[in-house]
Short mmCIF file of C-alpha atoms and ligand atoms in Angstrom, two decimals:
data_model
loop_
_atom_site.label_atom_id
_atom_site.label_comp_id
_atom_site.label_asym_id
_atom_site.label_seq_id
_atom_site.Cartn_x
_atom_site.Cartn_y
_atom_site.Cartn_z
CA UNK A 13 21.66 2.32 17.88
CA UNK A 14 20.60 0.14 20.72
CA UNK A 15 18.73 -2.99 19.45
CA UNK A 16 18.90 -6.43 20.22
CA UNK A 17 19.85 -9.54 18.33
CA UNK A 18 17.59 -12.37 17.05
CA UNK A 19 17.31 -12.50 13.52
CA UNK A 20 16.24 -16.30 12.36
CA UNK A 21 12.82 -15.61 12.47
CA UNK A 22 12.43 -13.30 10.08
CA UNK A 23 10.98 -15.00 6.69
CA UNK A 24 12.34 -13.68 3.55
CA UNK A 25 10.33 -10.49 2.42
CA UNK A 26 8.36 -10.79 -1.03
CA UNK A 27 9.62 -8.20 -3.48
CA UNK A 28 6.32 -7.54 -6.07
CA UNK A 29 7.26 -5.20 -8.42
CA UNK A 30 3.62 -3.73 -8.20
CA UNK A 31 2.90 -3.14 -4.77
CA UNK A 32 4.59 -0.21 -3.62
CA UNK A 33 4.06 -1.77 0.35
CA UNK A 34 6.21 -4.64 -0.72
CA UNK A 35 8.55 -3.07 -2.44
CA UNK A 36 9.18 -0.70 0.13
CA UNK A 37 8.65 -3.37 3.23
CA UNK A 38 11.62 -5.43 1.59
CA UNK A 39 14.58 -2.38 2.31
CA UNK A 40 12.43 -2.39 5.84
CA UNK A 41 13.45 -6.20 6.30
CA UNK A 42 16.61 -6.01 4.95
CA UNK A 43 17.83 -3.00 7.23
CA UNK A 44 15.93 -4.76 10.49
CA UNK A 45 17.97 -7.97 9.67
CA UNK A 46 21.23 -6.37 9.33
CA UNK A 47 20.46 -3.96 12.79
CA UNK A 48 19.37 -7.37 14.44
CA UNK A 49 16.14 -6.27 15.33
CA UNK A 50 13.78 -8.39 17.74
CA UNK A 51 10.62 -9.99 16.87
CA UNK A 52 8.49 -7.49 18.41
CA UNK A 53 10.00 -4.53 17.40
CA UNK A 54 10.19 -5.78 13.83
CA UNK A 55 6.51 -6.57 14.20
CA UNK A 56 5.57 -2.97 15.64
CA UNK A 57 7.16 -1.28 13.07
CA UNK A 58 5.92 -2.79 10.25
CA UNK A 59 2.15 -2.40 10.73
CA UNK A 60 0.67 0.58 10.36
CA UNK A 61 -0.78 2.60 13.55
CA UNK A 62 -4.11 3.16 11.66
CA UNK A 63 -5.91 2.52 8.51
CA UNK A 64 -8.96 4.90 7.27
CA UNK A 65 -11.10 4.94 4.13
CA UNK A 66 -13.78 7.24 3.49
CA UNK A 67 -16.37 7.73 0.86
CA UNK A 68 -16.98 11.21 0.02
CA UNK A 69 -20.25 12.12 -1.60
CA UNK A 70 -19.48 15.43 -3.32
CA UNK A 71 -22.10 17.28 -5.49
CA UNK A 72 -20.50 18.27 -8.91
CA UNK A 73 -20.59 21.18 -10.74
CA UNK A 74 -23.48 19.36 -12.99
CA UNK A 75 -25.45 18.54 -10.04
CA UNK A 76 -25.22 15.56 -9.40
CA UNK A 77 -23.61 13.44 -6.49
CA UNK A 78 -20.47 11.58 -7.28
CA UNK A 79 -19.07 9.43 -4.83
CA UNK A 80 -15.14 9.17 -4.14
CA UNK A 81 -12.86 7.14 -1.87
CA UNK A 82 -10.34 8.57 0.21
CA UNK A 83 -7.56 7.44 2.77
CA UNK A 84 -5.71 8.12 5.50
CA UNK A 85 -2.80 5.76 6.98
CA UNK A 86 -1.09 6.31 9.79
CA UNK A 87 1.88 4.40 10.00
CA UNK A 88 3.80 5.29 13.27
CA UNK A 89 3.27 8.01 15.81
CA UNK A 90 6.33 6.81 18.19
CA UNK A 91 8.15 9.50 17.64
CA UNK A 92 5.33 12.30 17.41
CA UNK A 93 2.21 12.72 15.29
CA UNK A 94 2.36 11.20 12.58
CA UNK A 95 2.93 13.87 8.96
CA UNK A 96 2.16 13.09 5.67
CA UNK A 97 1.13 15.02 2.57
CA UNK A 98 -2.39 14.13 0.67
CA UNK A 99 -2.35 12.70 -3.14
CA UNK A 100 -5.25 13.60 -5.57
CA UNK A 101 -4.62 11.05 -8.63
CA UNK A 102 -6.84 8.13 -10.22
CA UNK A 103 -3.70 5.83 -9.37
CA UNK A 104 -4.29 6.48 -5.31
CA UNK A 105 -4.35 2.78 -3.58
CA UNK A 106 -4.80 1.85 -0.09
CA UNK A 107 -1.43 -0.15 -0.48
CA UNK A 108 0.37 3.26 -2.54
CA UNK A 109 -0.91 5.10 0.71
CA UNK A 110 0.21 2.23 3.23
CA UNK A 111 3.75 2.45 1.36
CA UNK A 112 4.35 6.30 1.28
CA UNK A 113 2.86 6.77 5.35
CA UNK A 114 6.22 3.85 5.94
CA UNK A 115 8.30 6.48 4.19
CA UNK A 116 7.23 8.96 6.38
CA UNK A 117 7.72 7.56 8.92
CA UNK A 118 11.43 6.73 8.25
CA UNK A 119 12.26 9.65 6.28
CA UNK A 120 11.04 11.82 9.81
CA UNK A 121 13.48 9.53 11.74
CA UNK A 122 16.46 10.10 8.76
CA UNK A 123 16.48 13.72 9.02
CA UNK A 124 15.63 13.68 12.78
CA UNK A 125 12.58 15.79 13.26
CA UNK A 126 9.93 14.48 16.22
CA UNK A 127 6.76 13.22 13.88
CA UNK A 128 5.60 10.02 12.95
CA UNK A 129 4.70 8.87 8.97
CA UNK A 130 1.21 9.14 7.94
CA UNK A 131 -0.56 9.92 4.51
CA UNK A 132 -3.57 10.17 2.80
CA UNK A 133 -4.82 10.02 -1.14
CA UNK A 134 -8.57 10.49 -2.66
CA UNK A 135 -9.06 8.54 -6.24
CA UNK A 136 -10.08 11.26 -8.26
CA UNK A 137 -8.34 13.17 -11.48
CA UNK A 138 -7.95 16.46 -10.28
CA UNK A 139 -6.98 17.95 -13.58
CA UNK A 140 -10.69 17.01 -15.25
CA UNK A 141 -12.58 18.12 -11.64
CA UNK A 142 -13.17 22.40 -11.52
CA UNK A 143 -11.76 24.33 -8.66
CA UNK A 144 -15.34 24.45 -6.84
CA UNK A 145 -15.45 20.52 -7.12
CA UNK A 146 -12.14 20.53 -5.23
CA UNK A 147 -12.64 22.44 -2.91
CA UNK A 148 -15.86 20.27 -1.94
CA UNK A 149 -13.87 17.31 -2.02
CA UNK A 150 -11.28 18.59 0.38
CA UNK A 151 -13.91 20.02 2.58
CA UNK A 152 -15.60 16.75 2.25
CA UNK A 153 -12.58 14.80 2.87
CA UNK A 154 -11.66 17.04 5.60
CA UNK A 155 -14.34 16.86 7.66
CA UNK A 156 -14.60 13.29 7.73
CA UNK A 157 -11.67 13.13 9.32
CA UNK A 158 -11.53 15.51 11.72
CA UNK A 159 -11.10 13.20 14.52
CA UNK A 160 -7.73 12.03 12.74
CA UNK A 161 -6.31 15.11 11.89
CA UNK A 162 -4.86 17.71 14.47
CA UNK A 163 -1.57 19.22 15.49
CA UNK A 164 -0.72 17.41 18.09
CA UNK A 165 -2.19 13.82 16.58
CA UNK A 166 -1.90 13.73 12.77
CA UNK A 167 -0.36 16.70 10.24
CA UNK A 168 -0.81 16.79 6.72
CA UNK A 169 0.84 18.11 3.83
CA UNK A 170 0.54 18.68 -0.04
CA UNK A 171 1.69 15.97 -2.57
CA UNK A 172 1.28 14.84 -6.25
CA UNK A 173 -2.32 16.90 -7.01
CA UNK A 174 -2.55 19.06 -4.07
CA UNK A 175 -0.85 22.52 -3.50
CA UNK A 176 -1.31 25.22 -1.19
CA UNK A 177 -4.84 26.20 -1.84
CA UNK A 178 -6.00 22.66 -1.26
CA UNK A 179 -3.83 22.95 2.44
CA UNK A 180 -5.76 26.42 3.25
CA UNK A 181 -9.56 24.80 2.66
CA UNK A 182 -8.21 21.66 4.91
CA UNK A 183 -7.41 24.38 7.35
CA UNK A 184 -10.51 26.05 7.11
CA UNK A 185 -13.07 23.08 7.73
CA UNK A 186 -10.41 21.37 9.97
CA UNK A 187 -10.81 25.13 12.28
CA UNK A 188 -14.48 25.66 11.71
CA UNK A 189 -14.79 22.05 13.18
CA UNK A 190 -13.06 22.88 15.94
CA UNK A 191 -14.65 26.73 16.98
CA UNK A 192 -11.33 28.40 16.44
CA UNK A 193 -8.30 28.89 13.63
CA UNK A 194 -5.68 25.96 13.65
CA UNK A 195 -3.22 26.66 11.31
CA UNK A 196 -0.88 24.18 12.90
CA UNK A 197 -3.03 21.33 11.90
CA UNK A 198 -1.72 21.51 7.94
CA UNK A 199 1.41 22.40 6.74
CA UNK A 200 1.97 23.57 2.78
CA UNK A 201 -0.85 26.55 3.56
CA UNK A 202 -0.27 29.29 1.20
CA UNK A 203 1.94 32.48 3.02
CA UNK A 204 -1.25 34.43 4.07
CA UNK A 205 -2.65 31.46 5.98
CA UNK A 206 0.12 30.22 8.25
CA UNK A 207 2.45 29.24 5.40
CA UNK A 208 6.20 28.90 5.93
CA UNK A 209 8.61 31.16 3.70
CA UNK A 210 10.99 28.47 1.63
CA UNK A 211 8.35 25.59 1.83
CA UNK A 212 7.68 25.73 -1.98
CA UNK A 213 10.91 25.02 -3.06
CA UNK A 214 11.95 23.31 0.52
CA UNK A 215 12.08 19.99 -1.18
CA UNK A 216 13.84 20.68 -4.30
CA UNK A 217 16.33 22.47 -2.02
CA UNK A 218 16.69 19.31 -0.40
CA UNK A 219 16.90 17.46 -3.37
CA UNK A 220 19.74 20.05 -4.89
CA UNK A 221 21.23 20.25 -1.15
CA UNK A 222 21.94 16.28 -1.25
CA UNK A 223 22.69 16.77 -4.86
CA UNK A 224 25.84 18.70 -4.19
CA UNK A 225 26.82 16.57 -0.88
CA UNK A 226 26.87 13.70 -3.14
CA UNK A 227 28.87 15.05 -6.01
CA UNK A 228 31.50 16.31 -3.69
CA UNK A 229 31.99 12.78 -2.51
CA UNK A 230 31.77 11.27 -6.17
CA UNK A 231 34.47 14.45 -6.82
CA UNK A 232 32.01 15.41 -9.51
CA UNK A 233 32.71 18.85 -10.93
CA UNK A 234 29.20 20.44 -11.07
CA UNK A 235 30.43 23.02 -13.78
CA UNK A 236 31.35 19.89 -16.17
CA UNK A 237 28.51 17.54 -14.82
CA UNK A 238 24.95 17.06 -16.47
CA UNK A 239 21.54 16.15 -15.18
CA UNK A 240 18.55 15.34 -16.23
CA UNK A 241 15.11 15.63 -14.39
CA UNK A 242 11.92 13.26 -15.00
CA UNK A 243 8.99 15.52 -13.61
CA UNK A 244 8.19 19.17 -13.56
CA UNK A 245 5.81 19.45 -11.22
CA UNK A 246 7.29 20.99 -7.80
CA UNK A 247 9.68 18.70 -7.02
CA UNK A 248 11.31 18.39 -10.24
CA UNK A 249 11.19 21.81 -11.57
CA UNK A 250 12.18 23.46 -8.47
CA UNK A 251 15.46 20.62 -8.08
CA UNK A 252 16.43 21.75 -11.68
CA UNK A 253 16.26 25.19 -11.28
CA UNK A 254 18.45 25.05 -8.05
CA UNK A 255 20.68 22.66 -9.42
CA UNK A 256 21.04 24.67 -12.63
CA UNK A 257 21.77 27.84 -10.26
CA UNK A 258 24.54 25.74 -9.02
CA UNK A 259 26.30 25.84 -12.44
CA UNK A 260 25.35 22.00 -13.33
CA UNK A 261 23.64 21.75 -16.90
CA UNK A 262 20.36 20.57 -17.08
CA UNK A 263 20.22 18.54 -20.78
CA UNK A 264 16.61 17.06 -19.90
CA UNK A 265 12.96 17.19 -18.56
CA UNK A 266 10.02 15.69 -18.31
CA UNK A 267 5.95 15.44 -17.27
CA UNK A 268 3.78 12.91 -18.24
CA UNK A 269 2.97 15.03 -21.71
CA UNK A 270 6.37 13.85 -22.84
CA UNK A 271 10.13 14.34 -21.98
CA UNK A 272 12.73 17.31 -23.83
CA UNK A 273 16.36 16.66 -24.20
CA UNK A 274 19.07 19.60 -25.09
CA UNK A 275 22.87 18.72 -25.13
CA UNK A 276 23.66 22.13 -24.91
CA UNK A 277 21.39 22.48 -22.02
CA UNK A 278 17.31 23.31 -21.32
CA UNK A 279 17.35 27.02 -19.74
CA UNK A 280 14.62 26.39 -16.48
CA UNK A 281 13.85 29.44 -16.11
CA UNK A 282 12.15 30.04 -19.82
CA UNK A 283 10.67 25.79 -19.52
CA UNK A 284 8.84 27.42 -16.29
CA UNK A 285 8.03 30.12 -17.68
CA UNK A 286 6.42 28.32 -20.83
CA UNK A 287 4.66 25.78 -18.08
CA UNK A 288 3.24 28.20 -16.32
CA UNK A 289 1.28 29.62 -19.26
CA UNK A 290 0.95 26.62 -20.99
CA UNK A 291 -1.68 25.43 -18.38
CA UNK A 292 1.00 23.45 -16.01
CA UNK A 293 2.30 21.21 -18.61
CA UNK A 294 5.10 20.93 -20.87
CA UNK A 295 3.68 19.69 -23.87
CA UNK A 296 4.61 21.69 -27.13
CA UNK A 297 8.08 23.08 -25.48
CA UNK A 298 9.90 24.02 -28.27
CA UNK A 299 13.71 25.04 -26.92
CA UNK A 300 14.75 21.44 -26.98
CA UNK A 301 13.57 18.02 -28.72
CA UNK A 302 11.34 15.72 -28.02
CA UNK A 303 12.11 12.33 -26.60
CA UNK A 304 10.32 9.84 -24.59
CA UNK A 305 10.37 9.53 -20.72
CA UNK A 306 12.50 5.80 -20.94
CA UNK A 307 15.32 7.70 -23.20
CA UNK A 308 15.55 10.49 -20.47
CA UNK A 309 15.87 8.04 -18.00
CA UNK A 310 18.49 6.26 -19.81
CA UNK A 311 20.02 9.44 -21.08
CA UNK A 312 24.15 10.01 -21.13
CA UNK A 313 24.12 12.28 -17.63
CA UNK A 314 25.99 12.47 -14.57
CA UNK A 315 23.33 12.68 -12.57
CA UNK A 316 19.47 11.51 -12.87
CA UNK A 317 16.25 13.01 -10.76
CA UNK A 318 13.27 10.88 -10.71
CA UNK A 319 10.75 12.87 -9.17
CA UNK A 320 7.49 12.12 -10.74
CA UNK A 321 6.03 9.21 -9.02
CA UNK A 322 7.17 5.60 -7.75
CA UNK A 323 8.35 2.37 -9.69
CA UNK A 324 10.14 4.52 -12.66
CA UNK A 325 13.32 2.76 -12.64
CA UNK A 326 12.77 -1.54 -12.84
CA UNK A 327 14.45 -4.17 -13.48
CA UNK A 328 13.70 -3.30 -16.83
CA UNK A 329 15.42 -0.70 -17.49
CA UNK A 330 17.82 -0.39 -14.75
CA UNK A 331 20.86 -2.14 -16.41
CA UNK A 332 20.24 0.63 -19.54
CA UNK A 333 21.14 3.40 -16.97
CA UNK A 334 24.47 5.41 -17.28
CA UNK A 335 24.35 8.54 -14.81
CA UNK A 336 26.71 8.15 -11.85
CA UNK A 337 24.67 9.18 -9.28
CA UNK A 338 20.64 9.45 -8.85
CA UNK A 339 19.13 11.45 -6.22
CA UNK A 340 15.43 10.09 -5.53
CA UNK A 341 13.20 13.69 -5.48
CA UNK A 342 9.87 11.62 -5.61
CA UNK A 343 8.88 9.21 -3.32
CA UNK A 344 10.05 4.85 -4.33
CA UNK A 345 10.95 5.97 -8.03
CA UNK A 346 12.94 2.49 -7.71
CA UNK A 347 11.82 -0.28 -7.60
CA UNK A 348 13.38 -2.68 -5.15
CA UNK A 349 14.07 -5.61 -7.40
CA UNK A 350 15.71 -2.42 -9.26
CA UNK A 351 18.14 -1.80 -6.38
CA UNK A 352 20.80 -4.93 -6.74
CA UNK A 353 21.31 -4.05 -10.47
CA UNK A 354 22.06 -0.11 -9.59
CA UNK A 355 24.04 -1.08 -6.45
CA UNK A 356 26.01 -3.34 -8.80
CA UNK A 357 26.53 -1.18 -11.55
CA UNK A 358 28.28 1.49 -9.16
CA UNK A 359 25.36 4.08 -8.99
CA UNK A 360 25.47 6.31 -6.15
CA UNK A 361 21.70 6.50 -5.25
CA UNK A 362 20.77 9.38 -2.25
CA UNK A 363 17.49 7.52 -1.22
CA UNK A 364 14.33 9.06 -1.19
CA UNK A 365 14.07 9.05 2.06
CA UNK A 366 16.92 11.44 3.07
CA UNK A 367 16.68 13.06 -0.62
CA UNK A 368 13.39 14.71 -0.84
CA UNK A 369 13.43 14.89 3.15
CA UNK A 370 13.66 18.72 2.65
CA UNK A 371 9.42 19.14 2.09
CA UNK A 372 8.84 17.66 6.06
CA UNK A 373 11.84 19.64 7.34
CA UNK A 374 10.57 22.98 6.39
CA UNK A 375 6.96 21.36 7.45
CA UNK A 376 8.47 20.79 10.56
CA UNK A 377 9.40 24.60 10.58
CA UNK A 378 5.73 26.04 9.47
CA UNK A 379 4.30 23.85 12.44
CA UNK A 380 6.68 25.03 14.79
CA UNK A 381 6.87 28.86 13.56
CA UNK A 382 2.29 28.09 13.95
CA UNK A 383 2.78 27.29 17.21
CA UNK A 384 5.01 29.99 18.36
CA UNK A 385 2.87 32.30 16.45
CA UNK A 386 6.23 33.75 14.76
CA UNK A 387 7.30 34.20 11.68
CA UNK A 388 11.11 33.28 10.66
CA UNK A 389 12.65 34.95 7.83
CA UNK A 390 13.06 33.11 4.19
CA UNK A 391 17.01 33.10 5.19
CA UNK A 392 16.72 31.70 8.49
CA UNK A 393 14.62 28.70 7.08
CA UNK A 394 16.97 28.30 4.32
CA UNK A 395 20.19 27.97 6.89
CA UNK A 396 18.55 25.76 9.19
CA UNK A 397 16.79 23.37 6.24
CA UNK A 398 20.33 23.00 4.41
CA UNK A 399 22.18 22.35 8.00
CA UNK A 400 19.64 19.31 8.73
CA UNK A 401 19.75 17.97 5.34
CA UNK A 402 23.90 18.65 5.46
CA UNK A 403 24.00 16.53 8.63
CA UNK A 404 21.99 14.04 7.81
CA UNK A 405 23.52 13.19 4.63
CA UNK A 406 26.52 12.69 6.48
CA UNK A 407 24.67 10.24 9.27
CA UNK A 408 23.11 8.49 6.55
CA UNK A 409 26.83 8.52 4.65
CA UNK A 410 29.07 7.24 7.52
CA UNK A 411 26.16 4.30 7.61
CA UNK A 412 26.97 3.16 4.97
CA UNK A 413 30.64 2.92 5.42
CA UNK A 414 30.40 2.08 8.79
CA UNK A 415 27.42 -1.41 7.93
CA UNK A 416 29.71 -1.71 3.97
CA UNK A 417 25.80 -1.05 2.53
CA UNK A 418 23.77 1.09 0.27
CA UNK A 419 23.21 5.34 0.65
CA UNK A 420 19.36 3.49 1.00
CA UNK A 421 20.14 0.91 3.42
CA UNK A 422 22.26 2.78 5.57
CA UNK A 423 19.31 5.18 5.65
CA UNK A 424 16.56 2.79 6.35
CA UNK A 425 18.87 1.74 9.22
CA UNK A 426 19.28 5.18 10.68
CA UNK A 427 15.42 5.54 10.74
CA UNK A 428 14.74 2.22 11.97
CA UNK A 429 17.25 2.12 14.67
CA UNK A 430 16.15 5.89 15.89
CA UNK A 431 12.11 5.07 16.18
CA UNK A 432 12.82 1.44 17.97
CA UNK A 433 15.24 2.91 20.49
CA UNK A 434 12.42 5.28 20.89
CA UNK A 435 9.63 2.76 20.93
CA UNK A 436 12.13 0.94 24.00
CA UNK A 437 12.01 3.95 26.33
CA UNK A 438 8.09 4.35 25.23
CA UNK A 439 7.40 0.90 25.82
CA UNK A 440 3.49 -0.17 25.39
CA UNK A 441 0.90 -2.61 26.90
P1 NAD B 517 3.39 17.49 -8.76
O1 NAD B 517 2.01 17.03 -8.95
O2 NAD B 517 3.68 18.92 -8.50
O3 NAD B 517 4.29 17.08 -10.05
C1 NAD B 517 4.36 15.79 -10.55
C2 NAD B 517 5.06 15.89 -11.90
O4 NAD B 517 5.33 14.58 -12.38
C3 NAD B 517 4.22 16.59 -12.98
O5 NAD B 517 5.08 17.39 -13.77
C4 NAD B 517 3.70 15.42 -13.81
O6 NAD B 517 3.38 15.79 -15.13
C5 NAD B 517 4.89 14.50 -13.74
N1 NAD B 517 4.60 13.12 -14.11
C6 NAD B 517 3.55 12.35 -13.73
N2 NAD B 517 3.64 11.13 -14.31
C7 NAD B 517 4.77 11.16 -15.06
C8 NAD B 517 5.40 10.22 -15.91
N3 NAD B 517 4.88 9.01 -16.09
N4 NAD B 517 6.55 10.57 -16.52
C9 NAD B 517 7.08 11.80 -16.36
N5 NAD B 517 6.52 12.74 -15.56
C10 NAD B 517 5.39 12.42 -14.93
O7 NAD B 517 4.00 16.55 -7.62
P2 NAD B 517 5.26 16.84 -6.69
O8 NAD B 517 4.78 17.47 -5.45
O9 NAD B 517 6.33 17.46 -7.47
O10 NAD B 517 5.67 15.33 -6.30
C11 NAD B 517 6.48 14.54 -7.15
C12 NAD B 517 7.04 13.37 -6.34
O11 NAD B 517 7.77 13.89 -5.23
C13 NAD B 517 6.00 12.43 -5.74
O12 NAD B 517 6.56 11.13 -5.70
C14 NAD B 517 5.84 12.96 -4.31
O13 NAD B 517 5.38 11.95 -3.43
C15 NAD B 517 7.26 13.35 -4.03
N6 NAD B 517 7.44 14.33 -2.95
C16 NAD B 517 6.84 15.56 -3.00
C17 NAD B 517 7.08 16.48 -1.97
C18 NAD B 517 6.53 17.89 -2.01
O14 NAD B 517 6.89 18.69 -1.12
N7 NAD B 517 5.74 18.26 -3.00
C19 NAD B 517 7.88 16.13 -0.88
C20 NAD B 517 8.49 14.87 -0.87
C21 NAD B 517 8.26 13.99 -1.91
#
């Protein structure tokens, strides 16, 4: 950790409790302060490499043109090009987008992998749009960015609204751009197109991975402990059905229809199953009762998995909390005004930066296994995802012992220290 020491100037952040840059630019400042990190450095890192918006005129299935706006950020490409996955959702901002390419960014540095942070969102509802108008958009979206995106420059990835099949048509117009097939220029592509075995559930194996590291610290007996999970997209339904395959009970789960509580615990297998042909959503599941998404928050657990979306746990409802421990599976579920009460209450918090670090690691592998034009088995991904999430949980762990902070500053200051020693030997104009 080689940085150098001259705090005073740094003014105190602003914490606003709805702008996701803020909130997540205030752990930034706190961590720089406490690593003693220069002016310049400080000043470097916390503005963003690049910032793109795009309107995207897309013909719809009636006809007639609509127009959306799209961004890309790219945060930091010290370390390597920058890697970030792409949100389709009417709550997309250029600030959201700002805060989640930061993440990247330091999440890439947590769990040590050579990329930068970038991301990208359209504002669009991709639940009302038909599968021909997406695939438009993402051609659309694609090619006006084709002199951003590229394996060696910037890498994206699948987030809330996108899957695989959105990954293989960015693919597709990225390589018909180009005269040739680049699968290493998006990672998330479905197995046929350059997809990596294990990158489905590679985050929620993270997320259950730091799960267990955690408990074994707390000594928490995962077949007497309980969890609950608030979103069952991929994230969350693919943490609980790990986690439940791990002996721990699952008692809750949510999606923005509604959230289901069952003492006796939800089987996740059979609330899949029912998702799946219940067009994705959860609404009208009928093996446990229905109760809203602040009582499942607030519910009697040992452990708690946000991973829905950002700002879920406030200052409002953070005092009402009782699990012991809650591992972050989306991306700023709390909000940082948030984090004093849960630090002060005892809650053992895995940050979202090392916790859901698992979807970029096994990213990390597709590009590589692209590029090598090999294929690694399902187990050999496995091994080597749960080894760099094992060891970084412990570098993030003895952080925190070592500074006396937070799982989530101690992380931040991992990251930060790794990209400015980086940025030193780098240098610039
Ligand atoms: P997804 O679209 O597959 O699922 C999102 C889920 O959250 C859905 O079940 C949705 O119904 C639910 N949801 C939305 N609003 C909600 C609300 N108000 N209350 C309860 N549930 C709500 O998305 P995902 O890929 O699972 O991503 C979830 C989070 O994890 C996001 O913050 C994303 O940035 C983060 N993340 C995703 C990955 C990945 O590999 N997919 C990797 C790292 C982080």
């Amino acid at each position: 950790m080689t940085t150098t020491s001259n705090s005073s100037y740094i003014e105190p952040a602003p914490i606003n409790k709805e702008n996701p840059f803020e909130s997540m630019m205030s752990r930034f400042h706190d961590a720089a302060q406490l690593l003693g990190l220069d002016e310049e450095t400080y000043e470097v890192l916390k503005t963003p490499t690049k910032q793109v918006i795009v309107s995207l005129p897309v013909t719809m299935d009636n006809g007639k043109k609509k127009v959306f706006e799209g961004y890309r950020v790219i945060h930091s490409n010290i370390l390597g090009p920058s890697k970030g996955g792409i949100r389709y959702d009417m709550g997309v901002t250029l600030d959201e987008v700002k805060a989640l390419a930061a993440w990247m960014t330091w999440k890439c540095a947590v769990v040590d992998i050579p990329y930068g942070g970038g991301k990208g969102g359209i504002i669009c509802n991709p639940r009302s749009m038909s599968v021909g108008e997406l695939e438009r958009l993402t051609r659309a979206y694609t090619s006006s960015l084709v002199d951003v995106f590229g394996p060696d420059q910037d890498i994206p990835a699948p987030d809330m609204g996108t899957g695989p099949r959105e990954m293989a048509w960015l693919m597709d117009e990225y390589s018909r751009s180009q005269g040739r097939t680049v699968h290493a220029v998006v990672t998330g592509k479905p197995l046929v197109v350059g997809g990596s075995l294990g990158r489905t559930e590679a985050t929620g194996r993270g997320v259950m991975v730091s799960t267990l590291a955690s408990m074994a610290k707390l000594r928490l007996n995962p077949g007497r402990s309980t969890c609950a999970v608030q979103g069952f997209g991929n994230v969350g339904s693919i943490s609980a059905q790990l986690i439940e395959e791990r002996g721990i009970k699952i008692c809750g789960i949510s999606d923005h229809t509604g959230a289901y509580w069952n003492e006796k615990g939800i089987d996740i297998n059979k609330a899949i199953g029912f998702r799946n042909g219940n067009g994705g959503i959860l609404d009208g599941f009928k093996e446990a009762e229905r109760i809203t998404n602040e009582e499942l928050l607030e519910s009697k657990v040992d452990i708690l998995i946000p991973a829905a979306k950002e700002d879920v746990i406030t200052t409002a409802n953070a005092h009402k909390i009782q699990a012991k421990l809650i591992v972050e599976g989306a991306n700023g579920p709390t909000n940082a005004k948030a984090d004093s009460i849960i630090y002060e209450k005892g809650i053992s918090v895995v940050p979202d930066i090392l916790a859901n670090a698992g979807g970029v690691t096994v990213s990390y592998f597709e590009w590589v296994q692209n590029r090598l034009g090999y294929k690694w088995s399902e187990d050999r991904v496995n091994r080597r995802l749960d080894r760099i999430m094992q060891e970084s949980y412990e570098r993030v762990y003895k952080a925190a012992k070592d500074y006396n902070v937070s799982m989530r500053l101690a992380a931040y200051i991992v990251a930060i220290a790794k990209v400015s020693e980086t940025l030193k030997y780098r240098g610039g104009y």
